[in-house]
Tab-separated table of C-alpha atoms and ligand atoms in Angstrom:
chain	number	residue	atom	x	y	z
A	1	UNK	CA	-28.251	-27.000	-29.387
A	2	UNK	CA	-25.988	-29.882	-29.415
A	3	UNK	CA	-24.554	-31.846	-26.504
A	4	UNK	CA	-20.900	-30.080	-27.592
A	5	UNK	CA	-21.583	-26.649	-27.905
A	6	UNK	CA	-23.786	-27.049	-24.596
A	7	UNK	CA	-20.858	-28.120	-23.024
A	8	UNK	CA	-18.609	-25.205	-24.826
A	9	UNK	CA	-20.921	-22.911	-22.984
A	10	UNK	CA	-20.703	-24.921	-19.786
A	11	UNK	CA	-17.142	-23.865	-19.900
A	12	UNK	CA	-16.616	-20.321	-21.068
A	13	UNK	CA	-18.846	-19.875	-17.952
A	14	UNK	CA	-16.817	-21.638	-16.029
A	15	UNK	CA	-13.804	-20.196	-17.409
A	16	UNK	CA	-15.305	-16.504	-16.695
A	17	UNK	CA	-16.258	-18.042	-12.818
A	18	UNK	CA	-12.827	-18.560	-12.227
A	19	UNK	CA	-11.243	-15.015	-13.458
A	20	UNK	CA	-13.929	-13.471	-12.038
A	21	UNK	CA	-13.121	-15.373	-8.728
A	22	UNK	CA	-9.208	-14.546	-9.104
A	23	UNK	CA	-10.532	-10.632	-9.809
A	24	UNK	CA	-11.544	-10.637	-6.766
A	25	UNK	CA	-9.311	-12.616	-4.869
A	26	UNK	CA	-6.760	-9.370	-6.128
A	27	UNK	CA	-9.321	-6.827	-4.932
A	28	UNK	CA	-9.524	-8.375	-1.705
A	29	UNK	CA	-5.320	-8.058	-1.095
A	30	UNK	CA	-5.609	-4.825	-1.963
A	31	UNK	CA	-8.457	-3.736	0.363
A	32	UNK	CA	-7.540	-2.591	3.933
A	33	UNK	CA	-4.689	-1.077	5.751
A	34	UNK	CA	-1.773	0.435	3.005
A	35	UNK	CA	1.503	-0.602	4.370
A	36	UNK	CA	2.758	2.867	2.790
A	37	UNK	CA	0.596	5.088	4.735
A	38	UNK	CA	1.521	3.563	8.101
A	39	UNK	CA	4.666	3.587	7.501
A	40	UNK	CA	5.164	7.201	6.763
A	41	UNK	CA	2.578	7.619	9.530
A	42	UNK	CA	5.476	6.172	12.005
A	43	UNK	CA	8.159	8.465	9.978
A	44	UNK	CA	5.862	11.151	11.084
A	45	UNK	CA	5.247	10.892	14.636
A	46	UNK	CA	9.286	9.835	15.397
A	47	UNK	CA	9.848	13.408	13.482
A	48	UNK	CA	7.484	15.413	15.909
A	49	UNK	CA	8.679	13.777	18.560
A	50	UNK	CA	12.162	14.900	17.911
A	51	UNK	CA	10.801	18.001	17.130
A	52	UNK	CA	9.069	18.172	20.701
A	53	UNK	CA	12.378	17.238	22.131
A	54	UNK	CA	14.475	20.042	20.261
A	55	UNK	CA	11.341	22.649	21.210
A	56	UNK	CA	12.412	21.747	24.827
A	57	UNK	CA	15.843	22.228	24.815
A	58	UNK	CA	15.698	25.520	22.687
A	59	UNK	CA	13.493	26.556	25.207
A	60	UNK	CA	15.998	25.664	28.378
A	61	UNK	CA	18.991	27.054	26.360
A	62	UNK	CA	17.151	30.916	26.305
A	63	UNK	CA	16.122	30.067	30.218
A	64	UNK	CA	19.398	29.892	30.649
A	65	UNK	CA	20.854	32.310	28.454
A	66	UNK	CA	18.895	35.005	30.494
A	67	UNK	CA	19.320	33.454	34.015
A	68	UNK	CA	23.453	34.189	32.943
A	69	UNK	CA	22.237	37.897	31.771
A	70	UNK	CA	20.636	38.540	34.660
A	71	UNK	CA	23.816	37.204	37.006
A	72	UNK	CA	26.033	39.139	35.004
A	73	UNK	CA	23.828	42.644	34.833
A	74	UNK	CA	23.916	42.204	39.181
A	75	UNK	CA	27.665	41.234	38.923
A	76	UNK	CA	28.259	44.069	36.214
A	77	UNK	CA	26.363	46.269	39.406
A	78	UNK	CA	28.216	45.977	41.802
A	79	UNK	CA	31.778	45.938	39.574
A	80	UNK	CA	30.530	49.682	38.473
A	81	UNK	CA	28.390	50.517	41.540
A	82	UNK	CA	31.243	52.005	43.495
A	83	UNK	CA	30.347	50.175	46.708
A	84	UNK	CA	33.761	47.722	46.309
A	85	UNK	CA	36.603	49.677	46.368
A	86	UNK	CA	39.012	46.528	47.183
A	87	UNK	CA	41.015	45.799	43.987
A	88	UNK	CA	41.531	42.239	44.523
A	89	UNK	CA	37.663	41.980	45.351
A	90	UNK	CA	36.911	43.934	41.984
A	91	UNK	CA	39.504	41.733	40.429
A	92	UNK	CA	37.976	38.760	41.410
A	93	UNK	CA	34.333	40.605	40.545
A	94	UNK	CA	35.568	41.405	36.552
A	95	UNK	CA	37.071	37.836	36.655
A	96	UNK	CA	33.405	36.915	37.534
A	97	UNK	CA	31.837	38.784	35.077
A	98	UNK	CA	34.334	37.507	32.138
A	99	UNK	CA	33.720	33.896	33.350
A	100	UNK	CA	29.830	34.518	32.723
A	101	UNK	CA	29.776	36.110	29.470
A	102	UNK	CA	31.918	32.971	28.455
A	103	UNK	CA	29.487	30.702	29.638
A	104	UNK	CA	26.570	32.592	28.179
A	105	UNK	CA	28.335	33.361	24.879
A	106	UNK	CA	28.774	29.133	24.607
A	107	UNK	CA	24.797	28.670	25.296
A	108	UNK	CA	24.132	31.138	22.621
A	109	UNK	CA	25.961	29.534	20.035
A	110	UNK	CA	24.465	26.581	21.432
A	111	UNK	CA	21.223	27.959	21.262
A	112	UNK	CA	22.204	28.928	17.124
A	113	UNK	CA	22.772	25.004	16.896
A	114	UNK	CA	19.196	24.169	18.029
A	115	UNK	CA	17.141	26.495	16.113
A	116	UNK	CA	19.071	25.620	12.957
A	117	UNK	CA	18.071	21.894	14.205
A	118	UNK	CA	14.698	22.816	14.951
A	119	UNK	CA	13.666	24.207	11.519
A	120	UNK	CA	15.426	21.351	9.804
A	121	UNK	CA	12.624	18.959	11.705
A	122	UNK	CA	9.501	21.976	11.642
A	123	UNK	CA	10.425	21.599	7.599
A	124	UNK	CA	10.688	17.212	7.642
A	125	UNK	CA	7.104	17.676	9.795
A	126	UNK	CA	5.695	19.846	7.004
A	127	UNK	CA	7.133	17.548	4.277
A	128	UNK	CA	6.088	14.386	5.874
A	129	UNK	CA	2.670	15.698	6.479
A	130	UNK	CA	1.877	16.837	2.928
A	131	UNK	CA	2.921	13.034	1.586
A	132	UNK	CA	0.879	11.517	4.376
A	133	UNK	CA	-2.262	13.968	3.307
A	134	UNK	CA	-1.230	13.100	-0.495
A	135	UNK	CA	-0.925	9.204	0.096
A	136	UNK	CA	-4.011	9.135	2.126
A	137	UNK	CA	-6.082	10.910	-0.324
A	138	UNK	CA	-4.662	9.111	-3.612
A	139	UNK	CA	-5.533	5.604	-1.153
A	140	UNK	CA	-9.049	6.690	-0.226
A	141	UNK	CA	-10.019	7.282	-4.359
A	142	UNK	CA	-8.276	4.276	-4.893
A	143	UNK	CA	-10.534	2.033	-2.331
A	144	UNK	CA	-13.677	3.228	-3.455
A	145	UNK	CA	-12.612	2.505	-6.736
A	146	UNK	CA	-11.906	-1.253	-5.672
A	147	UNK	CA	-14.988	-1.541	-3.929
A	148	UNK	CA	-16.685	-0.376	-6.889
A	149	UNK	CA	-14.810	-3.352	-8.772
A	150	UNK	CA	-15.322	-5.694	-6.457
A	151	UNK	CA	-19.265	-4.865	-6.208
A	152	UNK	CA	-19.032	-5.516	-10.326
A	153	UNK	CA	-17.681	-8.233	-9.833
A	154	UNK	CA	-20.133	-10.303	-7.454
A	155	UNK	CA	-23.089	-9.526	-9.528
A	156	UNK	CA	-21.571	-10.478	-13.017
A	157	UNK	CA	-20.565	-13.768	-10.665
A	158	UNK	CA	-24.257	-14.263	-9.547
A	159	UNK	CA	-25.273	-13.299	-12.778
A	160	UNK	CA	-22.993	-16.495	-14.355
A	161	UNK	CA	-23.769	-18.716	-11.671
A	162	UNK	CA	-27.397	-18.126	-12.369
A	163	UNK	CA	-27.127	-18.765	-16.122
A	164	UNK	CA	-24.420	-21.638	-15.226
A	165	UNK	CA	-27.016	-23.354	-13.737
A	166	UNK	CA	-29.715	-23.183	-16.349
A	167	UNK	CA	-27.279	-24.252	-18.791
A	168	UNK	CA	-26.457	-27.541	-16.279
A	169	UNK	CA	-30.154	-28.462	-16.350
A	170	UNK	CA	-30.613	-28.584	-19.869
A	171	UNK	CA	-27.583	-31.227	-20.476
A	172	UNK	CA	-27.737	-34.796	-20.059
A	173	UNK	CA	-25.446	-35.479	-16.597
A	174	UNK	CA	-23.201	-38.522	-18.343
A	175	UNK	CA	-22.092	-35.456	-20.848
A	176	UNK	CA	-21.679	-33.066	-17.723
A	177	UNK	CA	-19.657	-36.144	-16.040
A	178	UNK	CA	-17.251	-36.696	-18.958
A	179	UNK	CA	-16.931	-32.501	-18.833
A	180	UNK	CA	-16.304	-32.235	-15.383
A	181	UNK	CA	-13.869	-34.933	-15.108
A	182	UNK	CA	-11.821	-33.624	-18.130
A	183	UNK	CA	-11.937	-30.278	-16.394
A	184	UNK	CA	-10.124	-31.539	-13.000
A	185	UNK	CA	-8.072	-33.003	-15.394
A	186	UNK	CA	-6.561	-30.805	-18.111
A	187	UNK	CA	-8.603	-27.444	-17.532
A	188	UNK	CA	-9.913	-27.040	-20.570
A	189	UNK	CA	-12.837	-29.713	-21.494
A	190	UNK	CA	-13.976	-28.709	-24.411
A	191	UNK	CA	-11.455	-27.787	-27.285
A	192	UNK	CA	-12.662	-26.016	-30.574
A	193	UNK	CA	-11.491	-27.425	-33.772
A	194	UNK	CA	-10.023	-25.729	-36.398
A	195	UNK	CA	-8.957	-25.967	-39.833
A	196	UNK	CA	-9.097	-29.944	-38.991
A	197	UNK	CA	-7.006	-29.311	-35.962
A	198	UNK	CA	-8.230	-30.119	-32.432
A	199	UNK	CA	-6.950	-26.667	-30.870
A	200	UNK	CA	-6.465	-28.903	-27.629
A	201	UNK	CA	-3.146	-30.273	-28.435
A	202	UNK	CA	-3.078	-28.660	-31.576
A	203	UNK	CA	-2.933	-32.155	-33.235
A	204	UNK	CA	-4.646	-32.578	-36.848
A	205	UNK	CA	-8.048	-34.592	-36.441
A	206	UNK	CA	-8.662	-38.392	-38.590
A	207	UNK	CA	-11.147	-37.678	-41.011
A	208	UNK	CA	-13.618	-40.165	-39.357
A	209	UNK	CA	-13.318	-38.091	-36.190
A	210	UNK	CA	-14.415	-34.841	-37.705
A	211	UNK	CA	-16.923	-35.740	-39.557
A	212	UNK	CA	-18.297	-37.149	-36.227
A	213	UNK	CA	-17.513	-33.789	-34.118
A	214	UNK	CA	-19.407	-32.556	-37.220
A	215	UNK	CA	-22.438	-33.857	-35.803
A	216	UNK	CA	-22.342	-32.325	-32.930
A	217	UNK	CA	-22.086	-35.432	-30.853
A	218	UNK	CA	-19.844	-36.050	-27.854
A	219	UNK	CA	-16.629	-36.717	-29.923
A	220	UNK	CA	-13.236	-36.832	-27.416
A	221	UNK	CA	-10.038	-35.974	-29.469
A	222	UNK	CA	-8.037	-39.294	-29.665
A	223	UNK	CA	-5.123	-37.519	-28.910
A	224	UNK	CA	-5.992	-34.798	-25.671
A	225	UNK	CA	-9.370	-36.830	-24.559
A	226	UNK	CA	-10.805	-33.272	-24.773
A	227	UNK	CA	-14.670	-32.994	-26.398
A	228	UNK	CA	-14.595	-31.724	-29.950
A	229	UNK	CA	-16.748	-28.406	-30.788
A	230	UNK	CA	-16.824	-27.186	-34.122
A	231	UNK	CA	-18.398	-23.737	-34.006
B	301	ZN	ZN1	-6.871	-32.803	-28.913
């Protein structure tokens, strides 16, 4: 094999180290905690807590709604009872009576207000917790799958590295020098030619140039630097 197609090699496995690196650099932001989920998870527990709250006062509203039912069934009593035969003591009795069914009519209608409130939240809750179930679901399939990936992807990098490094120890180290310096420098090294043109910088090789690249020889583009392969 000659020095520039060793060197080719070199770098489409260096080439396939680094995507395979950013691959998994990607895999690795997406493993974890999803910002989604906890967020809805905090939607969530806000809702059932204003759902506890609302469960409470309904609750207090019918307490009182029958405390006033039974003050006006003893006050109703003793209006009809017959015992109190003072008109300005029934008067004030009936007056009594009237004030309580007031009261007790407002609580009711309060009362109206809360349950209307309360199955508002029961139906956010329900809501809330079929998206969380949904999200968490759709993010568990989608972890595994990552991990899967990310498993993939070490062993096809081990797998490189391993052939990386039997390719390094068959090439003479000034050629692996010259590669690795070009690499810092421009990212590609080695640059196929084509049709007579260096695909480096795209600029048409001299003759004398690509008859040496020809060879298979370490030829540097006079224009890029880069190492000439011709396939
Ligand atoms: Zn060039």
């Amino acid at each position: 094999m000659s020095v520039a197609k060793q060197l080719y090699q070199l770098q489409e496995f260096d080439l396939e180290l680094e995507s395979n690196e950013q691959a998994q650099q990607k895999i690795a932001g997406q493993l974890g905690e999803s910002k989604e989920i906890a967020r809805v998870k905090e939607k969530l527990a806000a809702e059932q807590q204003h759902l506890e709250e609302l469960n409470r006062q309904q609750q207090s509203a019918e307490w009182e709604i029958d405390d006033l039912t039974v003050r006006v069934k003893t006050s109703e009593d003793k209006l009809y009872g017959g015992a109190i035969k003072n008109p300005k003591e029934l008067a004030n009795l009936q007056h009594e009576v009237d004030e309580l069914k007031d009261r007790r009519a407002q609580k009711e209608d309060g009362a109206l207000e809360i349950m209307d409130r309360v199955e508002l939240a029961t139906a956010n809750v329900a809501t809330m917790s079929d998206e969380l179930r949904r999200l968490e679901a759709e993010w568990q399939s989608q972890q595994k799958e990552l991990s899967a990936r990310l498993e993939q992807l070490k062993s096809a990098r081990s797998d490189l590295t391993n052939k990386r490094e039997l390719m390094l120890a068959e090439i003479e180290p000034q050629a692996i020098e010259v590669y690795l310096e070009l690499r810092k420098q421009k990212g590609t090294a080695v640059a196929r030619v084509e049709q007579g043109t260096c695909r480096g910088c795209q600029i048409a090789l001299p003759s004398m140039e690509l008859q040496q690249a020809r060879s298979g020889n370490l030829v540097r583009c006079s224009s890029c630097g880069r190492i000439l392969f011709l396939a």
